[in-house]
Amino acid sequence: MNATEQLPRRELAPDRNLPDVAPVGFTQTSVAVDPQRIAPDMADLAARVRQLMSLQQQDVLQLPLGGHFFDIVVTASGPQAYAAVKVMDGIQQTRPDQLDACGPVIEDPQRSWLIWLVPPGTSEQWAAHRSALCLGRPYHIALPSMTTTEPPGPYWLRPCRGDRLVPPAALRQLLDQFRPGPAPHEMLLGSMLATIS
């Protein structure tokens, strides 16, 4: 077909009958949301988003445990704990060249702790363990900035990624195997979490 050639047109009868069309009407409606139906974790969503943005901008972040984020498992640091991290690297590895594949782990050299970030709700199912303590709500934790990857002070021994946390079942097996210790006392740990940075 030539580019300038016109397409054929369908001829319409000038006296054809068109169906009646209902008039268009717009009505205003308002939606009232019952505050009781909003999930408690959504109430401060904007504040949490701002906090996460601050964390990426090299600020310290205070974050509540549980909810939609994570719980933590705290162990002593040291050779046994580092061995568990190395094995977890292999368990969570997704690429052959990925040497630090373990989910996020914070080391606090001042207190000789490793803080493993595990899925939210883990603390409700975690049985007492001689080498580790698991905490969720109502505790808060101060996270080091994303760019802090070495001492002094708390730092990310394994980075915080968006695609993984540490799997608690595998972690528990490794703690049974390597037995880092002693585990911190819950009252001491709970009082210090918010001042960890």
PDB file of C-alpha atoms in Angstrom:
ATOM      1  CA  MET A   1       0.000   0.000   0.000  1.00  0.00           C
ATOM      2  CA  ASN A   2       1.236   3.467  -0.888  1.00  0.00           C
ATOM      3  CA  ALA A   3       1.938   5.670   2.161  1.00  0.00           C
ATOM      4  CA  THR A   4      -0.221   8.433   0.695  1.00  0.00           C
ATOM      5  CA  GLU A   5      -3.132   6.157  -0.185  1.00  0.00           C
ATOM      6  CA  GLN A   6      -6.164   6.630   2.074  1.00  0.00           C
ATOM      7  CA  LEU A   7      -7.794   3.762   3.890  1.00  0.00           C
ATOM      8  CA  PRO A   8     -11.317   2.873   2.778  1.00  0.00           C
ATOM      9  CA  ARG A   9     -14.067   4.564   4.797  1.00  0.00           C
ATOM     10  CA  ARG A  10     -17.218   2.905   6.003  1.00  0.00           C
ATOM     11  CA  GLU A  11     -20.286   4.784   4.883  1.00  0.00           C
ATOM     12  CA  LEU A  12     -22.870   5.455   7.622  1.00  0.00           C
ATOM     13  CA  ALA A  13     -26.506   6.142   6.937  1.00  0.00           C
ATOM     14  CA  PRO A  14     -27.329   9.735   7.919  1.00  0.00           C
ATOM     15  CA  ASP A  15     -30.704   8.701   9.366  1.00  0.00           C
ATOM     16  CA  ARG A  16     -29.425   5.876  11.530  1.00  0.00           C
ATOM     17  CA  ASN A  17     -30.827   5.530  15.087  1.00  0.00           C
ATOM     18  CA  LEU A  18     -28.420   5.977  17.974  1.00  0.00           C
ATOM     19  CA  PRO A  19     -29.234   4.404  21.366  1.00  0.00           C
ATOM     20  CA  ASP A  20     -30.003   6.701  24.271  1.00  0.00           C
ATOM     21  CA  VAL A  21     -27.091   7.250  26.625  1.00  0.00           C
ATOM     22  CA  ALA A  22     -27.554   7.849  30.336  1.00  0.00           C
ATOM     23  CA  PRO A  23     -26.235  11.195  31.554  1.00  0.00           C
ATOM     24  CA  VAL A  24     -22.817  11.111  33.149  1.00  0.00           C
ATOM     25  CA  GLY A  25     -22.829  11.870  36.836  1.00  0.00           C
ATOM     26  CA  PHE A  26     -19.982  12.125  39.318  1.00  0.00           C
ATOM     27  CA  THR A  27     -20.596  11.610  42.974  1.00  0.00           C
ATOM     28  CA  GLN A  28     -18.194  12.459  45.734  1.00  0.00           C
ATOM     29  CA  THR A  29     -17.521   9.809  48.288  1.00  0.00           C
ATOM     30  CA  SER A  30     -15.305   9.882  51.343  1.00  0.00           C
ATOM     31  CA  VAL A  31     -13.607   6.889  52.858  1.00  0.00           C
ATOM     32  CA  ALA A  32     -13.222   6.861  56.609  1.00  0.00           C
ATOM     33  CA  VAL A  33     -10.567   4.487  57.915  1.00  0.00           C
ATOM     34  CA  ASP A  34     -11.114   3.104  61.363  1.00  0.00           C
ATOM     35  CA  PRO A  35      -7.837   3.595  63.287  1.00  0.00           C
ATOM     36  CA  GLN A  36      -8.433   0.253  65.006  1.00  0.00           C
ATOM     37  CA  ARG A  37      -8.165  -1.501  61.618  1.00  0.00           C
ATOM     38  CA  ILE A  38      -4.725  -0.084  60.827  1.00  0.00           C
ATOM     39  CA  ALA A  39      -1.951  -2.505  61.706  1.00  0.00           C
ATOM     40  CA  PRO A  40       0.096  -1.176  64.625  1.00  0.00           C
ATOM     41  CA  ASP A  41       3.271  -1.485  62.549  1.00  0.00           C
ATOM     42  CA  MET A  42       1.855   0.861  59.898  1.00  0.00           C
ATOM     43  CA  ALA A  43       1.106   3.698  62.295  1.00  0.00           C
ATOM     44  CA  ASP A  44       4.684   4.948  62.228  1.00  0.00           C
ATOM     45  CA  LEU A  45       5.618   3.771  58.728  1.00  0.00           C
ATOM     46  CA  ALA A  46       6.698   7.205  57.526  1.00  0.00           C
ATOM     47  CA  ALA A  47       8.976   7.647  60.530  1.00  0.00           C
ATOM     48  CA  ARG A  48      10.538   4.252  59.900  1.00  0.00           C
ATOM     49  CA  VAL A  49      11.126   4.996  56.226  1.00  0.00           C
ATOM     50  CA  ARG A  50      12.873   8.230  57.233  1.00  0.00           C
ATOM     51  CA  GLN A  51      14.989   6.265  59.704  1.00  0.00           C
ATOM     52  CA  LEU A  52      16.007   3.720  57.077  1.00  0.00           C
ATOM     53  CA  MET A  53      16.975   6.540  54.730  1.00  0.00           C
ATOM     54  CA  SER A  54      19.075   8.014  57.537  1.00  0.00           C
ATOM     55  CA  LEU A  55      20.813   4.669  57.974  1.00  0.00           C
ATOM     56  CA  GLN A  56      21.856   4.738  54.320  1.00  0.00           C
ATOM     57  CA  GLN A  57      23.122   8.301  54.780  1.00  0.00           C
ATOM     58  CA  GLN A  58      25.662   7.229  57.418  1.00  0.00           C
ATOM     59  CA  ASP A  59      23.507   8.032  60.438  1.00  0.00           C
ATOM     60  CA  VAL A  60      22.824   5.739  63.374  1.00  0.00           C
ATOM     61  CA  LEU A  61      19.327   4.271  63.350  1.00  0.00           C
ATOM     62  CA  GLN A  62      17.143   3.401  66.365  1.00  0.00           C
ATOM     63  CA  LEU A  63      14.765   0.652  65.292  1.00  0.00           C
ATOM     64  CA  PRO A  64      12.179  -1.432  67.175  1.00  0.00           C
ATOM     65  CA  LEU A  65      12.657  -5.174  66.949  1.00  0.00           C
ATOM     66  CA  GLY A  66       9.926  -7.423  65.612  1.00  0.00           C
ATOM     67  CA  GLY A  67       7.112  -6.078  63.450  1.00  0.00           C
ATOM     68  CA  HIS A  68       8.045  -6.199  59.763  1.00  0.00           C
ATOM     69  CA  PHE A  69      11.778  -5.829  60.233  1.00  0.00           C
ATOM     70  CA  PHE A  70      13.717  -8.422  62.224  1.00  0.00           C
ATOM     71  CA  ASP A  71      14.480  -9.979  65.579  1.00  0.00           C
ATOM     72  CA  ILE A  72      18.043 -10.558  66.757  1.00  0.00           C
ATOM     73  CA  VAL A  73      20.093 -13.436  68.092  1.00  0.00           C
ATOM     74  CA  VAL A  74      23.072 -12.355  70.201  1.00  0.00           C
ATOM     75  CA  THR A  75      26.094 -14.543  70.798  1.00  0.00           C
ATOM     76  CA  ALA A  76      29.599 -14.020  72.096  1.00  0.00           C
ATOM     77  CA  SER A  77      32.115 -13.161  69.396  1.00  0.00           C
ATOM     78  CA  GLY A  78      35.384 -15.022  69.055  1.00  0.00           C
ATOM     79  CA  PRO A  79      36.785 -17.931  67.027  1.00  0.00           C
ATOM     80  CA  GLN A  80      33.752 -20.204  67.471  1.00  0.00           C
ATOM     81  CA  ALA A  81      31.317 -17.470  66.424  1.00  0.00           C
ATOM     82  CA  TYR A  82      33.463 -16.487  63.428  1.00  0.00           C
ATOM     83  CA  ALA A  83      33.522 -20.152  62.362  1.00  0.00           C
ATOM     84  CA  ALA A  84      29.702 -20.147  62.446  1.00  0.00           C
ATOM     85  CA  VAL A  85      29.664 -17.005  60.265  1.00  0.00           C
ATOM     86  CA  LYS A  86      31.970 -18.679  57.712  1.00  0.00           C
ATOM     87  CA  VAL A  87      29.757 -21.759  57.487  1.00  0.00           C
ATOM     88  CA  MET A  88      26.668 -19.544  57.169  1.00  0.00           C
ATOM     89  CA  ASP A  89      28.417 -17.796  54.247  1.00  0.00           C
ATOM     90  CA  GLY A  90      28.383 -21.140  52.455  1.00  0.00           C
ATOM     91  CA  ILE A  91      24.784 -21.898  53.399  1.00  0.00           C
ATOM     92  CA  GLN A  92      23.480 -18.558  52.112  1.00  0.00           C
ATOM     93  CA  GLN A  93      25.772 -18.245  49.089  1.00  0.00           C
ATOM     94  CA  THR A  94      23.909 -17.435  45.864  1.00  0.00           C
ATOM     95  CA  ARG A  95      26.939 -16.837  43.585  1.00  0.00           C
ATOM     96  CA  PRO A  96      30.249 -18.717  43.459  1.00  0.00           C
ATOM     97  CA  ASP A  97      32.237 -15.478  43.943  1.00  0.00           C
ATOM     98  CA  GLN A  98      30.215 -14.283  46.956  1.00  0.00           C
ATOM     99  CA  LEU A  99      32.460 -14.604  50.007  1.00  0.00           C
ATOM    100  CA  ASP A 100      30.276 -12.750  52.540  1.00  0.00           C
ATOM    101  CA  ALA A 101      26.896 -14.311  51.744  1.00  0.00           C
ATOM    102  CA  CYS A 102      25.718 -14.665  55.351  1.00  0.00           C
ATOM    103  CA  GLY A 103      22.750 -12.513  56.304  1.00  0.00           C
ATOM    104  CA  PRO A 104      23.405  -9.342  58.330  1.00  0.00           C
ATOM    105  CA  VAL A 105      25.621  -9.646  61.393  1.00  0.00           C
ATOM    106  CA  ILE A 106      26.812  -6.772  63.588  1.00  0.00           C
ATOM    107  CA  GLU A 107      29.949  -7.130  65.679  1.00  0.00           C
ATOM    108  CA  ASP A 108      30.232  -5.114  68.872  1.00  0.00           C
ATOM    109  CA  PRO A 109      33.925  -5.400  69.775  1.00  0.00           C
ATOM    110  CA  GLN A 110      33.534  -3.452  73.021  1.00  0.00           C
ATOM    111  CA  ARG A 111      31.130  -6.037  74.452  1.00  0.00           C
ATOM    112  CA  SER A 112      32.465  -9.027  72.455  1.00  0.00           C
ATOM    113  CA  TRP A 113      29.062  -9.718  70.885  1.00  0.00           C
ATOM    114  CA  LEU A 114      27.808 -10.795  67.487  1.00  0.00           C
ATOM    115  CA  ILE A 115      24.267  -9.665  66.686  1.00  0.00           C
ATOM    116  CA  TRP A 116      22.600 -11.814  64.017  1.00  0.00           C
ATOM    117  CA  LEU A 117      19.530 -10.312  62.295  1.00  0.00           C
ATOM    118  CA  VAL A 118      16.860 -13.021  61.956  1.00  0.00           C
ATOM    119  CA  PRO A 119      13.257 -12.929  60.652  1.00  0.00           C
ATOM    120  CA  PRO A 120      10.642 -11.166  62.801  1.00  0.00           C
ATOM    121  CA  GLY A 121       8.777 -13.549  65.089  1.00  0.00           C
ATOM    122  CA  THR A 122      11.844 -15.728  65.714  1.00  0.00           C
ATOM    123  CA  SER A 123      11.952 -14.669  69.370  1.00  0.00           C
ATOM    124  CA  GLU A 124       8.473 -16.132  69.940  1.00  0.00           C
ATOM    125  CA  GLN A 125       9.627 -19.583  68.802  1.00  0.00           C
ATOM    126  CA  TRP A 126      13.243 -19.575  70.020  1.00  0.00           C
ATOM    127  CA  ALA A 127      13.776 -22.016  72.879  1.00  0.00           C
ATOM    128  CA  ALA A 128      16.410 -21.164  75.500  1.00  0.00           C
ATOM    129  CA  HIS A 129      19.923 -21.792  74.231  1.00  0.00           C
ATOM    130  CA  ARG A 130      23.151 -21.908  76.217  1.00  0.00           C
ATOM    131  CA  SER A 131      25.138 -20.024  73.550  1.00  0.00           C
ATOM    132  CA  ALA A 132      22.647 -17.407  72.372  1.00  0.00           C
ATOM    133  CA  LEU A 133      19.848 -15.088  73.362  1.00  0.00           C
ATOM    134  CA  CYS A 134      17.031 -14.132  70.963  1.00  0.00           C
ATOM    135  CA  LEU A 135      15.116 -10.861  71.380  1.00  0.00           C
ATOM    136  CA  GLY A 136      12.202  -9.231  69.569  1.00  0.00           C
ATOM    137  CA  ARG A 137       9.511  -6.902  70.854  1.00  0.00           C
ATOM    138  CA  PRO A 138       9.502  -4.705  72.922  1.00  0.00           C
ATOM    139  CA  TYR A 139      13.224  -4.043  72.551  1.00  0.00           C
ATOM    140  CA  HIS A 140      14.896  -1.454  70.315  1.00  0.00           C
ATOM    141  CA  ILE A 141      18.329  -1.602  68.728  1.00  0.00           C
ATOM    142  CA  ALA A 142      20.682   1.088  67.482  1.00  0.00           C
ATOM    143  CA  LEU A 143      22.134  -0.020  64.142  1.00  0.00           C
ATOM    144  CA  PRO A 144      25.471   1.291  62.872  1.00  0.00           C
ATOM    145  CA  SER A 145      25.367   3.171  59.583  1.00  0.00           C
ATOM    146  CA  MET A 146      25.450   1.049  56.425  1.00  0.00           C
ATOM    147  CA  THR A 147      28.964   2.245  55.614  1.00  0.00           C
ATOM    148  CA  THR A 148      30.476   1.190  58.950  1.00  0.00           C
ATOM    149  CA  THR A 149      32.224  -2.068  58.091  1.00  0.00           C
ATOM    150  CA  GLU A 150      35.167  -2.046  60.502  1.00  0.00           C
ATOM    151  CA  PRO A 151      35.973  -0.974  64.072  1.00  0.00           C
ATOM    152  CA  PRO A 152      36.247   1.111  66.176  1.00  0.00           C
ATOM    153  CA  GLY A 153      32.759   0.687  67.554  1.00  0.00           C
ATOM    154  CA  PRO A 154      29.993  -1.640  66.361  1.00  0.00           C
ATOM    155  CA  TYR A 155      30.170  -2.427  62.649  1.00  0.00           C
ATOM    156  CA  TRP A 156      28.635  -4.675  59.999  1.00  0.00           C
ATOM    157  CA  LEU A 157      30.640  -7.917  60.015  1.00  0.00           C
ATOM    158  CA  ARG A 158      28.258  -9.031  57.266  1.00  0.00           C
ATOM    159  CA  PRO A 159      26.350  -6.341  55.355  1.00  0.00           C
ATOM    160  CA  CYS A 160      22.664  -5.598  55.658  1.00  0.00           C
ATOM    161  CA  ARG A 161      21.102  -6.626  52.340  1.00  0.00           C
ATOM    162  CA  GLY A 162      17.509  -6.335  51.230  1.00  0.00           C
ATOM    163  CA  ASP A 163      17.277  -9.945  50.088  1.00  0.00           C
ATOM    164  CA  ARG A 164      18.163 -11.942  53.202  1.00  0.00           C
ATOM    165  CA  LEU A 165      18.230 -12.343  56.939  1.00  0.00           C
ATOM    166  CA  VAL A 166      20.004 -15.100  58.850  1.00  0.00           C
ATOM    167  CA  PRO A 167      17.911 -18.323  58.839  1.00  0.00           C
ATOM    168  CA  PRO A 168      17.253 -19.167  62.509  1.00  0.00           C
ATOM    169  CA  ALA A 169      17.083 -22.961  62.154  1.00  0.00           C
ATOM    170  CA  ALA A 170      20.472 -23.136  60.424  1.00  0.00           C
ATOM    171  CA  LEU A 171      21.918 -20.626  62.909  1.00  0.00           C
ATOM    172  CA  ARG A 172      20.740 -22.703  65.847  1.00  0.00           C
ATOM    173  CA  GLN A 173      22.396 -25.820  64.403  1.00  0.00           C
ATOM    174  CA  LEU A 174      25.659 -23.927  63.968  1.00  0.00           C
ATOM    175  CA  LEU A 175      25.479 -22.616  67.535  1.00  0.00           C
ATOM    176  CA  ASP A 176      24.956 -26.195  68.745  1.00  0.00           C
ATOM    177  CA  GLN A 177      28.016 -27.219  66.748  1.00  0.00           C
ATOM    178  CA  PHE A 178      30.431 -24.366  67.557  1.00  0.00           C
ATOM    179  CA  ARG A 179      29.090 -23.266  70.986  1.00  0.00           C
ATOM    180  CA  PRO A 180      30.349 -19.679  71.235  1.00  0.00           C
ATOM    181  CA  GLY A 181      29.941 -18.425  74.750  1.00  0.00           C
ATOM    182  CA  PRO A 182      28.966 -17.246  77.134  1.00  0.00           C
ATOM    183  CA  ALA A 183      25.643 -15.798  75.982  1.00  0.00           C
ATOM    184  CA  PRO A 184      24.857 -12.302  77.307  1.00  0.00           C
ATOM    185  CA  HIS A 185      22.375 -11.931  80.136  1.00  0.00           C
ATOM    186  CA  GLU A 186      18.930 -10.791  78.905  1.00  0.00           C
ATOM    187  CA  MET A 187      18.563  -7.829  81.278  1.00  0.00           C
ATOM    188  CA  LEU A 188      22.032  -6.529  80.429  1.00  0.00           C
ATOM    189  CA  LEU A 189      21.477  -7.048  76.727  1.00  0.00           C
ATOM    190  CA  GLY A 190      18.050  -5.419  76.715  1.00  0.00           C
ATOM    191  CA  SER A 191      19.350  -2.341  78.514  1.00  0.00           C
ATOM    192  CA  MET A 192      22.280  -1.900  76.135  1.00  0.00           C
ATOM    193  CA  LEU A 193      20.742  -2.593  72.733  1.00  0.00           C
ATOM    194  CA  ALA A 194      19.513   0.926  72.188  1.00  0.00           C
ATOM    195  CA  THR A 195      22.978   2.323  72.960  1.00  0.00           C
ATOM    196  CA  ILE A 196      24.985  -0.132  70.929  1.00  0.00           C
ATOM    197  CA  SER A 197      26.454   2.397  68.501  1.00  0.00           C
TER     198      SER A 197
END
